[in-house]
Coordinates of C-alpha atoms in Angstrom, one line a residue:
Chain A
X1417 CA -40.6 -43.1 -38.7
X1418 CA -42.1 -42.9 -35.2
X1419 CA -39.5 -43.5 -32.4
X1420 CA -40.5 -41.5 -29.8
X1421 CA -38.5 -38.5 -28.5
X1422 CA -40.4 -37.5 -25.4
X1423 CA -39.8 -33.6 -25.8
X1424 CA -43.3 -32.7 -24.7
X1425 CA -45.1 -36.0 -23.7
X1426 CA -48.8 -35.5 -23.3
X1427 CA -48.6 -37.4 -19.9
X1428 CA -45.6 -38.1 -17.7
X1429 CA -45.9 -42.1 -18.6
X1430 CA -44.3 -43.2 -21.6
X1431 CA -46.7 -45.0 -24.3
X1432 CA -47.0 -48.6 -23.8
X1433 CA -45.9 -50.9 -26.4
X1434 CA -49.3 -51.6 -28.0
X1435 CA -49.9 -47.6 -28.8
X1436 CA -46.8 -47.2 -30.4
X1437 CA -47.4 -50.2 -32.5
X1438 CA -50.6 -49.4 -33.5
X1439 CA -49.6 -45.8 -34.5
X1440 CA -47.1 -47.2 -36.5
X1441 CA -49.1 -49.7 -38.6
X1442 CA -51.9 -47.0 -38.7
X1443 CA -49.5 -44.1 -40.1
X1444 CA -47.9 -46.4 -42.8
X1445 CA -51.2 -47.7 -44.2
X1446 CA -52.6 -44.3 -44.2
X1447 CA -49.5 -42.5 -45.9
X1448 CA -49.6 -45.2 -48.6
X1449 CA -53.3 -44.3 -48.9
X1450 CA -52.5 -40.6 -49.3
X1451 CA -49.6 -40.7 -51.1
X1452 CA -50.8 -43.2 -54.0
X1453 CA -52.8 -40.7 -56.3
X1454 CA -50.1 -38.2 -55.9
X1455 CA -47.4 -40.5 -57.1
X1456 CA -49.6 -41.6 -60.0
X1457 CA -49.9 -38.0 -60.7
X1458 CA -46.3 -37.5 -60.8
X1459 CA -44.9 -40.7 -62.4
X1460 CA -47.6 -40.4 -65.2
X1461 CA -47.3 -37.0 -66.0
X1462 CA -43.4 -38.3 -67.3
X1463 CA -44.4 -41.2 -69.1
X1464 CA -44.6 -41.6 -73.0
X1465 CA -48.4 -42.0 -74.5
X1466 CA -47.9 -45.7 -74.9
X1467 CA -47.1 -46.0 -71.1
X1468 CA -50.6 -44.5 -69.9
X1469 CA -52.6 -46.0 -72.7
X1470 CA -51.6 -49.5 -72.0
X1471 CA -51.7 -51.4 -68.8
X1472 CA -50.6 -49.7 -65.8
X1473 CA -47.0 -49.2 -65.0
X1474 CA -45.5 -48.8 -61.6
X1475 CA -42.2 -47.5 -63.5
X1476 CA -42.2 -45.6 -66.5
X1477 CA -40.5 -47.0 -69.6
X1478 CA -38.9 -43.9 -70.5
X1479 CA -38.9 -40.4 -68.8
X1480 CA -40.4 -37.4 -71.0
X1481 CA -41.0 -33.7 -70.1
X1482 CA -42.8 -34.0 -73.6
X1483 CA -46.5 -33.9 -71.6
X1484 CA -45.3 -30.6 -70.0
X1485 CA -44.8 -29.1 -73.1
X1486 CA -47.7 -30.4 -75.0
X1487 CA -50.3 -29.3 -72.2
X1488 CA -50.1 -25.8 -73.2
X1489 CA -51.1 -26.3 -76.9
X1490 CA -53.6 -29.0 -76.7
X1491 CA -55.7 -27.0 -74.8
X1492 CA -55.5 -23.2 -74.0
X1493 CA -54.2 -23.9 -70.5
X1494 CA -52.5 -20.6 -70.0
X1495 CA -55.9 -18.8 -71.0
X1496 CA -57.6 -21.0 -68.1
X1497 CA -55.1 -20.6 -65.8
X1498 CA -55.2 -16.5 -66.0
X1499 CA -59.1 -16.8 -65.8
X1500 CA -59.0 -19.1 -62.5
X1501 CA -56.5 -16.9 -61.4
X1502 CA -58.2 -13.5 -61.7
X1503 CA -61.6 -15.1 -60.6
X1504 CA -60.2 -16.8 -57.2
X1505 CA -57.9 -13.7 -56.7
X1506 CA -60.5 -11.4 -57.1
X1507 CA -63.2 -13.6 -55.1
X1508 CA -60.7 -13.8 -52.3
X1509 CA -60.2 -10.3 -51.8
X1510 CA -63.7 -8.9 -52.0
X1511 CA -64.6 -11.8 -49.6
X1512 CA -62.1 -11.0 -47.4
X1513 CA -63.0 -7.7 -46.9
X1514 CA -66.7 -8.1 -46.7
X1515 CA -66.4 -10.7 -44.0
X1516 CA -63.9 -8.3 -41.9
X1517 CA -66.5 -5.6 -42.2
X1518 CA -69.7 -8.1 -41.2
X1519 CA -67.8 -9.9 -38.3
X1520 CA -66.5 -6.6 -36.8
X1521 CA -70.1 -5.3 -37.0
X1522 CA -71.4 -8.9 -35.1
X1523 CA -68.4 -9.2 -32.7
X1524 CA -68.4 -5.4 -31.5
X1525 CA -71.9 -4.3 -32.0
X1526 CA -75.1 -4.9 -30.4
X1527 CA -78.0 -4.3 -32.9
X1528 CA -81.5 -5.3 -33.9
X1529 CA -81.6 -8.4 -36.3
X1530 CA -78.1 -9.5 -35.1
X1531 CA -79.5 -13.2 -34.5
X1532 CA -81.5 -13.2 -37.7
X1533 CA -78.2 -12.2 -39.5
X1534 CA -76.1 -14.5 -38.3
X1535 CA -78.5 -17.8 -38.5
X1536 CA -79.4 -16.6 -42.0
X1537 CA -76.0 -16.3 -43.4
X1538 CA -75.0 -19.7 -41.8
X1539 CA -77.8 -21.5 -42.9
X1540 CA -77.3 -20.7 -46.6
X1541 CA -74.1 -23.0 -46.3
X1542 CA -76.5 -25.9 -46.3
X1543 CA -78.4 -24.7 -49.3
X1544 CA -77.9 -27.7 -52.0
X1545 CA -75.8 -25.4 -55.1
X1546 CA -78.3 -27.1 -57.5
X1547 CA -81.5 -25.2 -55.8
X1548 CA -80.2 -22.4 -56.8
X1549 CA -77.8 -22.7 -59.8
X1550 CA -80.9 -22.4 -62.3
X1551 CA -82.5 -19.0 -60.9
X1552 CA -79.0 -17.9 -60.3
X1553 CA -78.7 -18.2 -64.2
X1554 CA -81.8 -16.4 -65.2
X1555 CA -80.9 -13.8 -62.6
X1556 CA -77.8 -12.9 -64.7
X1557 CA -79.2 -13.4 -67.7
X1558 CA -82.2 -10.8 -66.5
X1559 CA -80.0 -8.4 -65.5
X1560 CA -77.6 -8.6 -68.7
X1561 CA -80.8 -7.7 -70.7
X1562 CA -81.9 -5.0 -68.5
X1563 CA -78.7 -3.4 -67.9
X1564 CA -76.2 -4.3 -70.5
X1565 CA -73.9 -5.6 -67.5
X1566 CA -72.6 -8.9 -69.2
X1567 CA -73.0 -11.2 -65.7
X1568 CA -73.7 -14.5 -67.4
X1569 CA -70.4 -16.1 -69.0
X1570 CA -68.3 -13.4 -67.8
X1571 CA -65.8 -13.4 -65.0
X1572 CA -67.3 -10.9 -62.9
X1573 CA -70.4 -13.4 -62.6
X1574 CA -68.2 -15.9 -61.6
X1575 CA -66.5 -13.7 -59.1
X1576 CA -69.9 -12.3 -57.6
X1577 CA -71.0 -16.0 -57.0
X1578 CA -67.9 -17.6 -55.6
X1579 CA -67.6 -14.9 -53.2
X1580 CA -70.9 -15.5 -51.5
X1581 CA -69.5 -19.3 -51.2
X1582 CA -66.8 -18.4 -48.9
X1583 CA -68.6 -15.8 -46.7
X1584 CA -70.7 -17.5 -44.4
X1585 CA -67.6 -19.9 -43.2
X1586 CA -65.2 -16.4 -43.4
X1587 CA -68.0 -14.4 -41.3
X1588 CA -68.5 -17.0 -39.1
X1589 CA -64.9 -17.7 -38.4
X1590 CA -63.7 -13.9 -38.2
X1591 CA -66.7 -13.4 -35.6
X1592 CA -64.7 -16.1 -33.4
X1593 CA -61.4 -14.4 -34.1
X1594 CA -62.9 -10.7 -33.4
X1595 CA -64.1 -12.1 -30.3
X1596 CA -60.8 -13.1 -29.0
X1597 CA -59.0 -9.8 -29.7
X1598 CA -59.2 -7.9 -26.2
X1599 CA -62.0 -5.4 -26.3
X1600 CA -59.7 -2.9 -24.5
X1601 CA -57.4 -2.8 -27.6
X1602 CA -60.2 -0.9 -29.9
X1603 CA -61.8 0.7 -27.0
X1604 CA -58.5 2.4 -26.4
X1605 CA -58.1 3.3 -29.8
X1606 CA -61.5 5.0 -29.9
X1607 CA -60.7 6.9 -26.5
X1608 CA -57.5 8.0 -28.7
X1609 CA -59.5 9.5 -31.2
X1610 CA -59.9 6.8 -33.7
X1611 CA -63.0 6.5 -35.4
X1612 CA -64.5 2.5 -35.4
X1613 CA -63.1 1.9 -39.1
X1614 CA -59.9 3.5 -37.9
X1615 CA -60.1 1.2 -34.8
X1616 CA -61.1 -1.7 -37.0
X1617 CA -58.0 -1.6 -39.4
X1618 CA -55.3 -0.2 -37.0
X1619 CA -56.0 -2.6 -34.0
X1620 CA -58.4 -5.4 -34.9
X1621 CA -57.2 -6.3 -38.1
X1622 CA -53.7 -6.6 -37.1
X1623 CA -54.1 -8.2 -34.2
X1624 CA -56.6 -11.0 -36.1
X1625 CA -54.3 -11.3 -39.0
X1626 CA -54.2 -15.5 -38.5
X1627 CA -57.6 -15.9 -38.9
X1628 CA -57.7 -13.4 -41.8
X1629 CA -55.2 -15.3 -43.3
X1630 CA -56.6 -18.4 -42.9
X1631 CA -60.1 -17.1 -44.3
X1632 CA -58.4 -15.8 -47.4
X1633 CA -56.6 -19.1 -47.7
X1634 CA -60.1 -21.1 -47.7
X1635 CA -62.1 -18.3 -50.0
X1636 CA -59.1 -19.0 -52.7
X1637 CA -59.2 -22.9 -52.3
X1638 CA -63.2 -22.8 -52.3
X1639 CA -62.8 -20.6 -55.7
X1640 CA -60.3 -22.6 -57.3
X1641 CA -61.8 -25.8 -56.7
X1642 CA -65.5 -25.3 -57.7
X1643 CA -66.9 -27.4 -60.6
X1644 CA -70.6 -27.0 -60.9
X1645 CA -71.1 -22.9 -61.6
X1646 CA -67.8 -22.9 -63.6
X1647 CA -69.4 -25.4 -65.6
X1648 CA -72.8 -23.4 -66.3
X1649 CA -71.2 -19.9 -66.4
X1650 CA -68.5 -19.8 -68.4
X1651 CA -67.8 -19.7 -72.1
X1652 CA -64.9 -20.2 -74.2
X1653 CA -63.1 -17.4 -73.1
X1654 CA -64.0 -17.3 -69.6
X1655 CA -63.5 -21.0 -68.7
X1656 CA -61.5 -21.7 -65.4
X1657 CA -59.3 -24.8 -65.0
X1658 CA -62.1 -26.7 -63.4
X1659 CA -63.7 -27.0 -66.6
X1660 CA -60.7 -26.8 -69.2
X1661 CA -59.0 -29.6 -68.0
X1662 CA -61.8 -32.2 -69.7
X1663 CA -60.4 -31.1 -72.8
X1664 CA -57.5 -33.4 -72.7
X1665 CA -59.8 -36.2 -74.1
X1666 CA -60.0 -36.6 -77.9
X1667 CA -62.7 -38.6 -79.6
X1668 CA -60.5 -41.3 -79.3
X1669 CA -58.0 -41.1 -76.5
X1670 CA -57.7 -39.5 -73.2
X1671 CA -53.9 -38.5 -73.0
X1672 CA -53.6 -39.1 -69.5
X1673 CA -50.1 -38.3 -69.4
X1674 CA -51.2 -34.6 -70.1
X1675 CA -54.1 -34.8 -67.8
X1676 CA -51.7 -35.8 -65.0
X1677 CA -49.0 -32.7 -66.4
X1678 CA -51.8 -30.1 -66.3
X1679 CA -53.4 -31.5 -62.7
X1680 CA -49.7 -31.3 -61.3
X1681 CA -49.3 -28.0 -62.6
X1682 CA -52.6 -26.8 -61.8
X1683 CA -52.2 -27.8 -58.0
X1684 CA -48.9 -27.1 -57.0
X1685 CA -49.7 -23.4 -56.7
X1686 CA -52.3 -24.1 -54.6
X1687 CA -50.8 -26.8 -52.5
X1688 CA -47.9 -24.8 -52.0
X1689 CA -49.7 -21.9 -50.7
X1690 CA -51.9 -23.9 -48.4
X1691 CA -49.1 -25.9 -47.0
X1692 CA -47.2 -22.5 -46.2
X1693 CA -50.5 -20.6 -44.8
X1694 CA -51.7 -23.8 -43.0
X1695 CA -50.7 -22.9 -39.8
X1696 CA -52.7 -20.2 -39.7
X1697 CA -55.7 -22.0 -40.8
X1698 CA -55.0 -24.4 -37.8
X1699 CA -54.7 -21.5 -35.6
X1700 CA -58.0 -19.7 -36.8
X1701 CA -60.3 -23.0 -36.6
X1702 CA -58.8 -23.2 -33.1
X1703 CA -59.7 -19.8 -32.2
X1704 CA -63.1 -19.4 -34.5
X1705 CA -64.8 -22.5 -35.5
X1706 CA -64.0 -24.6 -32.6
X1707 CA -65.2 -23.3 -29.3
Chain B
X1174 CA -70.3 -18.1 -31.0
X1175 CA -70.0 -14.7 -29.5
X1176 CA -68.3 -13.7 -26.4
X1177 CA -71.3 -12.4 -24.1
X1178 CA -69.2 -9.8 -22.0
X1179 CA -68.0 -8.1 -24.9
X1180 CA -71.7 -7.6 -25.9
X1181 CA -72.6 -6.8 -22.7
X1182 CA -69.8 -3.9 -22.6
X1183 CA -71.1 -2.6 -26.3
X1184 CA -74.5 -2.8 -25.0
X1185 CA -73.6 -0.5 -21.9
X1186 CA -72.2 2.2 -24.2
X1187 CA -74.2 2.6 -27.5
X1188 CA -77.9 2.1 -25.7
X1189 CA -78.2 3.7 -22.5
X1190 CA -81.0 2.6 -20.2
X1191 CA -84.1 2.1 -22.8
X1192 CA -85.0 -1.1 -24.4
X1193 CA -81.7 -2.7 -25.6
X1194 CA -81.1 -2.6 -29.5
X1195 CA -84.3 -0.2 -30.4
X1196 CA -83.0 2.7 -31.9
X1197 CA -85.8 5.0 -31.5
X1198 CA -84.2 8.1 -32.9
X1199 CA -81.2 10.0 -32.3
X1200 CA -80.9 12.0 -29.0
X1201 CA -77.4 13.4 -29.7
X1202 CA -76.1 13.7 -33.1
X1203 CA -73.2 11.1 -32.6
X1204 CA -75.4 8.4 -31.8
X1205 CA -76.8 8.0 -35.8
X1206 CA -73.4 6.9 -37.0
X1207 CA -73.1 4.8 -34.1
X1208 CA -76.4 2.7 -34.2
X1209 CA -76.2 2.9 -38.3
X1210 CA -72.6 1.7 -38.6
X1211 CA -73.2 -2.1 -38.1
X1212 CA -76.0 -2.1 -40.4
X1213 CA -73.4 -0.2 -42.8
X1214 CA -70.8 -2.9 -42.0
X1215 CA -73.4 -5.7 -42.8
X1216 CA -74.6 -4.3 -46.1
X1217 CA -72.3 -5.9 -48.5
X1218 CA -72.4 -9.3 -47.0
X1219 CA -76.4 -8.6 -47.0
X1220 CA -76.5 -7.4 -50.6
X1221 CA -74.8 -10.6 -51.9
X1222 CA -76.4 -13.1 -49.9
X1223 CA -79.9 -11.7 -50.8
X1224 CA -78.6 -11.5 -54.4
X1225 CA -76.8 -15.3 -55.1
X1226 CA -78.4 -17.0 -52.4
X1227 CA -81.6 -15.8 -50.8
X1228 CA -83.4 -14.0 -53.7
X1229 CA -82.4 -17.2 -56.1
X1230 CA -83.7 -19.8 -53.4
X1231 CA -87.2 -18.0 -53.4
X1232 CA -87.6 -18.1 -57.4
X1233 CA -86.5 -21.7 -57.2
X1234 CA -89.3 -22.1 -54.4
X1235 CA -91.8 -20.4 -56.9
X1236 CA -90.5 -22.3 -59.6
X1237 CA -91.1 -25.7 -58.1
X1238 CA -94.8 -24.8 -58.5
X1239 CA -94.4 -24.1 -62.2
X1240 CA -95.0 -26.1 -65.2
X1241 CA -91.7 -25.0 -66.8
X1242 CA -90.3 -26.4 -70.2
X1243 CA -87.6 -25.2 -72.1
X1244 CA -89.4 -22.8 -73.9
X1245 CA -91.2 -21.1 -71.3
X1246 CA -87.9 -21.1 -69.0
X1247 CA -86.9 -17.6 -70.8
X1248 CA -89.9 -15.7 -69.5
X1249 CA -90.5 -18.1 -66.2
X1250 CA -92.5 -16.1 -64.3
X1251 CA -95.2 -15.8 -67.0
X1252 CA -95.6 -19.6 -66.8
X1253 CA -98.4 -21.3 -65.7
X1254 CA -99.2 -22.5 -62.1
X1255 CA -99.1 -26.0 -61.8
X1256 CA -100.0 -26.4 -58.0
X1257 CA -98.5 -29.3 -56.6
X1258 CA -97.9 -31.4 -59.7
X1259 CA -94.0 -31.4 -59.7
X1260 CA -93.9 -32.4 -56.1
X1261 CA -96.7 -35.0 -57.0
X1262 CA -94.2 -36.2 -59.7
X1263 CA -91.3 -36.1 -57.5
X1264 CA -92.9 -38.1 -54.7
X1265 CA -94.6 -40.7 -56.5
X1266 CA -92.9 -43.7 -55.9
X1267 CA -94.8 -45.9 -58.5
X1268 CA -93.8 -44.1 -61.5
X1269 CA -90.3 -43.6 -62.8
X1270 CA -89.3 -40.4 -61.7
X1271 CA -90.2 -40.5 -58.3
X1272 CA -89.1 -44.1 -57.8
X1273 CA -85.2 -42.9 -59.2
X1274 CA -85.5 -40.1 -56.7
X1275 CA -86.3 -42.2 -53.8
X1276 CA -83.5 -44.6 -54.9
X1277 CA -81.2 -41.5 -55.4
X1278 CA -82.0 -40.5 -51.7
X1279 CA -81.2 -43.6 -50.3
X1280 CA -77.8 -44.1 -52.1
X1281 CA -77.2 -40.6 -51.1
X1282 CA -78.1 -41.3 -47.3
X1283 CA -75.8 -44.5 -47.7
X1284 CA -72.9 -42.6 -48.8
X1285 CA -73.3 -39.7 -46.4
X1286 CA -73.2 -41.7 -43.4
X1287 CA -70.3 -44.2 -44.4
X1288 CA -68.1 -41.1 -46.0
X1289 CA -68.7 -38.9 -42.8
X1290 CA -68.2 -42.0 -40.6
X1291 CA -65.0 -42.9 -42.0
X1292 CA -63.9 -39.3 -42.3
X1293 CA -64.5 -38.8 -38.8
X1294 CA -62.8 -42.3 -37.8
X1295 CA -59.5 -41.6 -39.8
X1296 CA -59.3 -37.8 -38.8
X1297 CA -59.6 -38.5 -35.2
X1298 CA -57.2 -41.5 -35.1
X1299 CA -54.6 -39.4 -36.9
X1300 CA -54.9 -36.6 -34.8
X1301 CA -54.7 -38.4 -31.8
X1302 CA -51.6 -40.2 -32.8
X1303 CA -50.1 -37.3 -34.1
X1304 CA -50.7 -35.6 -30.7
X1305 CA -47.5 -36.1 -29.0
X1306 CA -44.0 -35.3 -30.6
X1307 CA -42.2 -37.9 -32.5
X1308 CA -39.6 -37.9 -35.1
X1309 CA -41.3 -37.3 -38.4
X1310 CA -44.5 -35.8 -37.0
X1311 CA -44.5 -32.5 -38.6
X1312 CA -43.5 -34.2 -42.0
X1313 CA -46.6 -36.4 -41.7
X1314 CA -48.9 -33.6 -40.7
X1315 CA -47.5 -31.5 -43.7
X1316 CA -48.4 -34.7 -45.8
X1317 CA -51.8 -35.4 -44.6
X1318 CA -53.0 -32.1 -45.5
X1319 CA -52.2 -32.6 -49.3
X1320 CA -55.4 -34.5 -50.1
X1321 CA -57.4 -31.0 -48.4
X1322 CA -55.1 -28.8 -50.6
X1323 CA -55.6 -30.4 -53.7
X1324 CA -58.0 -28.7 -55.8
X1325 CA -61.1 -31.2 -56.1
X1326 CA -61.1 -31.9 -59.6
X1327 CA -57.4 -32.6 -60.2
X1328 CA -57.7 -35.4 -57.2
X1329 CA -60.8 -36.9 -58.7
X1330 CA -59.0 -37.0 -62.3
X1331 CA -56.3 -38.6 -60.8
X1332 CA -58.7 -41.1 -59.2
X1333 CA -60.6 -41.7 -62.3
X1334 CA -57.1 -42.6 -64.0
X1335 CA -56.8 -45.2 -61.4
X1336 CA -59.9 -46.8 -61.6
X1337 CA -59.5 -47.0 -65.7
X1338 CA -60.7 -50.3 -66.7
X1339 CA -57.7 -51.1 -69.0
X1340 CA -54.8 -48.7 -67.9
X1341 CA -55.8 -48.0 -64.5
X1342 CA -53.7 -49.1 -61.2
X1343 CA -56.3 -50.5 -59.4
X1344 CA -57.1 -53.3 -61.4
X1345 CA -53.4 -53.7 -62.5
X1346 CA -53.0 -54.1 -58.5
X1347 CA -56.0 -56.4 -57.9
X1348 CA -56.1 -58.5 -60.8
X1349 CA -52.6 -58.5 -62.5
X1350 CA -50.5 -58.3 -59.0
X1351 CA -52.4 -59.6 -56.5
X1352 CA -55.1 -62.1 -58.5
X1353 CA -57.8 -61.0 -56.2
X1354 CA -60.2 -61.1 -58.8
X1355 CA -61.1 -63.0 -62.1
X1356 CA -60.9 -60.5 -64.4
X1357 CA -60.3 -56.7 -64.6
X1358 CA -63.5 -54.7 -62.7
X1359 CA -65.0 -51.8 -64.2
X1360 CA -65.0 -49.4 -61.2
X1361 CA -66.7 -46.3 -63.0
X1362 CA -70.2 -48.2 -64.1
X1363 CA -72.0 -50.5 -62.4
X1364 CA -72.2 -51.5 -58.7
X1365 CA -68.5 -50.9 -58.1
X1366 CA -69.1 -47.3 -58.4
X1367 CA -70.2 -46.9 -55.3
X1368 CA -67.4 -48.2 -53.7
X1369 CA -65.0 -45.9 -56.0
X1370 CA -67.0 -42.9 -55.2
X1371 CA -66.7 -43.7 -51.5
X1372 CA -63.0 -44.4 -51.5
X1373 CA -62.7 -40.4 -53.3
X1374 CA -64.7 -39.0 -51.3
X1375 CA -63.2 -40.2 -47.8
X1376 CA -59.5 -39.8 -49.3
X1377 CA -60.6 -36.1 -50.0
X1378 CA -62.6 -35.3 -47.1
X1379 CA -60.6 -37.0 -43.8
X1380 CA -57.9 -34.3 -44.0
X1381 CA -60.7 -31.6 -42.9
X1382 CA -61.8 -33.9 -39.9
X1383 CA -57.9 -34.3 -39.0
X1384 CA -57.6 -30.4 -39.0
X1385 CA -60.8 -29.7 -36.7
X1386 CA -59.9 -32.3 -34.4
X1387 CA -56.4 -31.5 -34.2
X1388 CA -57.3 -27.9 -33.2
X1389 CA -59.7 -29.2 -30.8
X1390 CA -56.9 -31.0 -29.1
X1391 CA -55.3 -28.3 -28.2
X1392 CA -58.0 -27.0 -26.2
X1393 CA -57.7 -29.8 -23.7
X1394 CA -55.8 -28.8 -20.7
X1395 CA -52.5 -31.0 -20.0
X1396 CA -53.6 -31.2 -16.6
X1397 CA -56.4 -33.3 -17.1
X1398 CA -53.7 -35.8 -18.4
X1399 CA -51.1 -35.5 -15.8
X1400 CA -53.8 -36.1 -12.9
X1401 CA -55.2 -39.2 -14.9
X1402 CA -52.0 -40.4 -15.3
X1403 CA -51.3 -40.1 -11.4
X1404 CA -54.3 -42.0 -10.9
X1405 CA -52.7 -44.8 -12.8
X1406 CA -54.7 -44.3 -16.2
X1407 CA -52.5 -45.9 -19.3
X1408 CA -52.7 -44.2 -22.3
X1409 CA -55.4 -46.0 -23.9
X1410 CA -57.7 -45.3 -20.9
X1411 CA -56.3 -41.4 -21.3
X1412 CA -57.8 -41.4 -24.7
X1413 CA -61.2 -42.8 -24.1
X1414 CA -61.8 -41.4 -20.8
X1415 CA -60.1 -37.8 -21.4
X1416 CA -59.5 -37.3 -25.0
X1417 CA -63.1 -38.3 -26.6
X1418 CA -65.3 -36.8 -24.1
X1419 CA -63.2 -33.6 -24.4
X1420 CA -63.7 -33.7 -28.1
X1421 CA -67.5 -33.9 -28.1
X1422 CA -68.4 -30.1 -28.9
X1423 CA -66.1 -30.0 -31.5
X1424 CA -67.5 -33.2 -32.9
X1425 CA -70.9 -32.0 -33.1
X1426 CA -69.7 -29.1 -35.1
X1427 CA -67.4 -31.4 -37.2
X1428 CA -70.0 -34.0 -38.1
X1429 CA -72.7 -31.7 -39.1
X1430 CA -70.4 -29.7 -41.4
X1431 CA -69.5 -33.0 -43.2
X1432 CA -72.8 -34.3 -43.2
X1433 CA -73.8 -30.9 -45.0
X1434 CA -71.0 -30.8 -47.0
X1435 CA -71.2 -34.7 -48.4
X1436 CA -74.9 -35.0 -48.7
X1437 CA -74.8 -31.9 -51.1
X1438 CA -71.5 -33.0 -52.8
X1439 CA -71.7 -32.4 -56.8
X1440 CA -67.9 -31.9 -57.5
X1441 CA -66.7 -35.6 -56.8
X1442 CA -69.3 -37.4 -58.8
X1443 CA -69.5 -35.0 -61.5
X1444 CA -66.0 -35.4 -62.3
X1445 CA -65.6 -38.8 -61.1
X1446 CA -68.6 -39.9 -63.6
X1447 CA -69.5 -37.3 -66.0
X1448 CA -72.8 -35.8 -66.1
X1449 CA -74.8 -38.9 -65.8
X1450 CA -73.7 -40.8 -62.7
X1451 CA -74.4 -44.8 -62.9
X1452 CA -77.2 -46.0 -61.0
X1453 CA -75.4 -47.4 -57.9
X1454 CA -73.7 -44.1 -57.3
X1455 CA -76.6 -41.6 -58.6
X1456 CA -76.2 -38.8 -55.6
X1457 CA -79.1 -36.9 -55.2
X1458 CA -77.2 -33.6 -56.5
X1459 CA -76.2 -35.1 -59.7
X1460 CA -79.6 -36.8 -60.0
X1461 CA -81.6 -33.1 -59.8
X1462 CA -78.9 -31.4 -61.8
X1463 CA -79.5 -34.5 -64.5
X1464 CA -83.5 -33.8 -64.2
X1465 CA -83.1 -30.4 -64.7
X1466 CA -80.8 -29.6 -67.5
X1467 CA -80.5 -32.9 -69.3
X1468 CA -84.2 -33.5 -69.8
X1469 CA -85.1 -30.1 -69.1
X1470 CA -87.7 -30.6 -66.3
X1471 CA -87.1 -27.4 -64.8
X1472 CA -89.9 -27.4 -62.3
X1473 CA -89.6 -31.0 -61.3
X1474 CA -86.0 -30.4 -60.6
X1475 CA -86.9 -27.1 -58.7
X1476 CA -89.4 -29.1 -56.7
X1477 CA -86.7 -32.0 -55.8
X1478 CA -84.3 -29.2 -54.9
X1479 CA -87.1 -27.8 -52.3
X1480 CA -87.5 -31.4 -51.2
X1481 CA -84.1 -31.8 -50.7
X1482 CA -83.6 -28.4 -48.6
X1483 CA -86.8 -29.4 -46.5
X1484 CA -84.8 -32.8 -45.6
X1485 CA -81.5 -31.3 -44.7
X1486 CA -83.5 -28.7 -42.6
X1487 CA -85.5 -30.8 -40.8
X1488 CA -82.4 -33.2 -40.3
X1489 CA -80.1 -30.1 -39.1
X1490 CA -83.0 -28.9 -36.7
X1491 CA -83.5 -32.2 -35.2
X1492 CA -79.3 -32.6 -34.8
X1493 CA -79.2 -29.1 -33.4
X1494 CA -82.1 -29.9 -30.6
X1495 CA -80.3 -33.4 -29.7
X1496 CA -77.1 -31.9 -29.1
X1497 CA -78.2 -28.9 -27.3
X1498 CA -80.3 -30.9 -25.1
X1499 CA -77.4 -33.3 -24.7
X1500 CA -75.2 -31.0 -23.8
X1501 CA -77.7 -29.1 -20.8
X1502 CA -78.0 -32.5 -19.2
X1503 CA -74.5 -33.0 -19.3
X1504 CA -74.0 -29.6 -17.4
X1505 CA -76.4 -30.7 -14.6

């Protein structure tokens, strides 16, 4: 696994044996630790129910794709999937657009209250979700009663909530990213007759695409994985995957093979998307968060 | 965070001469737009943060001073004031509520220190081991990001399955195969639940540390290593003398973020244990949730959340103060 090919060595010296052995042992153990649940998820999802109800078996007694068929009828998984996709997708798009505007203002302009703004937005990261869960629930109910706009129990309410979760980190990361785009570029655009928004969309945004992709990935994952607000603020028709996956337990038994099959189906799109785009996240972290 | 030169340039262009930032009034028609624009751009973010974070927070603080029951919660603003009663209940360590909160606080502190420490350690070691190119490096790098990419609930549900008493992998390996335990243990209730929670938390959290440290490593100039090698420093010495010290600013941000996320973590225990966590793994966020929504002590729950926020504020403030001072003295 780890024979050294000194393509771009960090130092002119070859790594000593102790280092190579430490690396081999460490990486082997870590790979096992990381892959163990993944193996359990995949193998259990292909087992008949007897296999997952009794003593754990490393190898299934018989392979079956039955769980993958049953997951769609045991709970309305397609409905939950749709809800999650709409909520996470909308929250991501809104959050990215809003973060781009805010980060552009902070990166390119000097104005009164700038420091207060950045500090306030960042400190919201610190709030325990539990502190504003109940008040937010009451606010949404009251807005609903007063205006007739159903926020509580609707996808809209969840979208609104989620997009603010990723906003602070997104703004912070984009400020760093925009700062690394040379100012001369958008100044030239301004001289050429672009408005400030023209300069933003024609020059700064294209130059900062990796950062924007990174922020979008982060926002999507945040929304796709959130549990607390999803369990309080949804009803039967708007339930997301985070809550819906708990439905595979009957009174007497948990259909673990179906749980694992559903978990896999739910995870694959996000993991694939993330792994495809992860280099942008690393690039984004380098330019933005890590300074 | 912001490039000072860029601001200085912007300054020269938008605010000519007079007090910086003070927009006293337009001298030319074009200036209104220019000075109003940043606020306009910030408006959506500001409104949303106000609506979803700041207003609820203020409401939460107000609620902590009120006697709220499940009957008065509908019209919470009309509920009677109770002064500091909710806080007294929360911090009275001789009464059940206060005693339980204190216990939960210590559990959370222990859990956070261990989880953040292990995540940092694993993340840093992995990033350093993957710094040089070798066969299989790309595969491993991708593989190690899988726990981070998996949605929290699917990862935690899988672990919950592995920790099952009768049909879980953990008991099968420890008891049936290795014979390390006399009888199959319970992992999701009793004292072992702390170990289970910690394992899941580290498994899920360390790749973030890995990502951040990996990004930080890219900023270390190669010349440093070359110079050190010329001076005869071996690999281990290079790591101790160059890599680790260079990572200090990155680590300061990383540890703070990990601390806040872990301390506030709700998803992991909630999916692992359900609405009520076992005593040994009763993290504070679950505890407050339980107080607020299961026993309908809305006022007390709010007071506990405010205390939690105050604690986080103090710790973060102290941390920032200490790290910035150290940075200053290091510069001199």
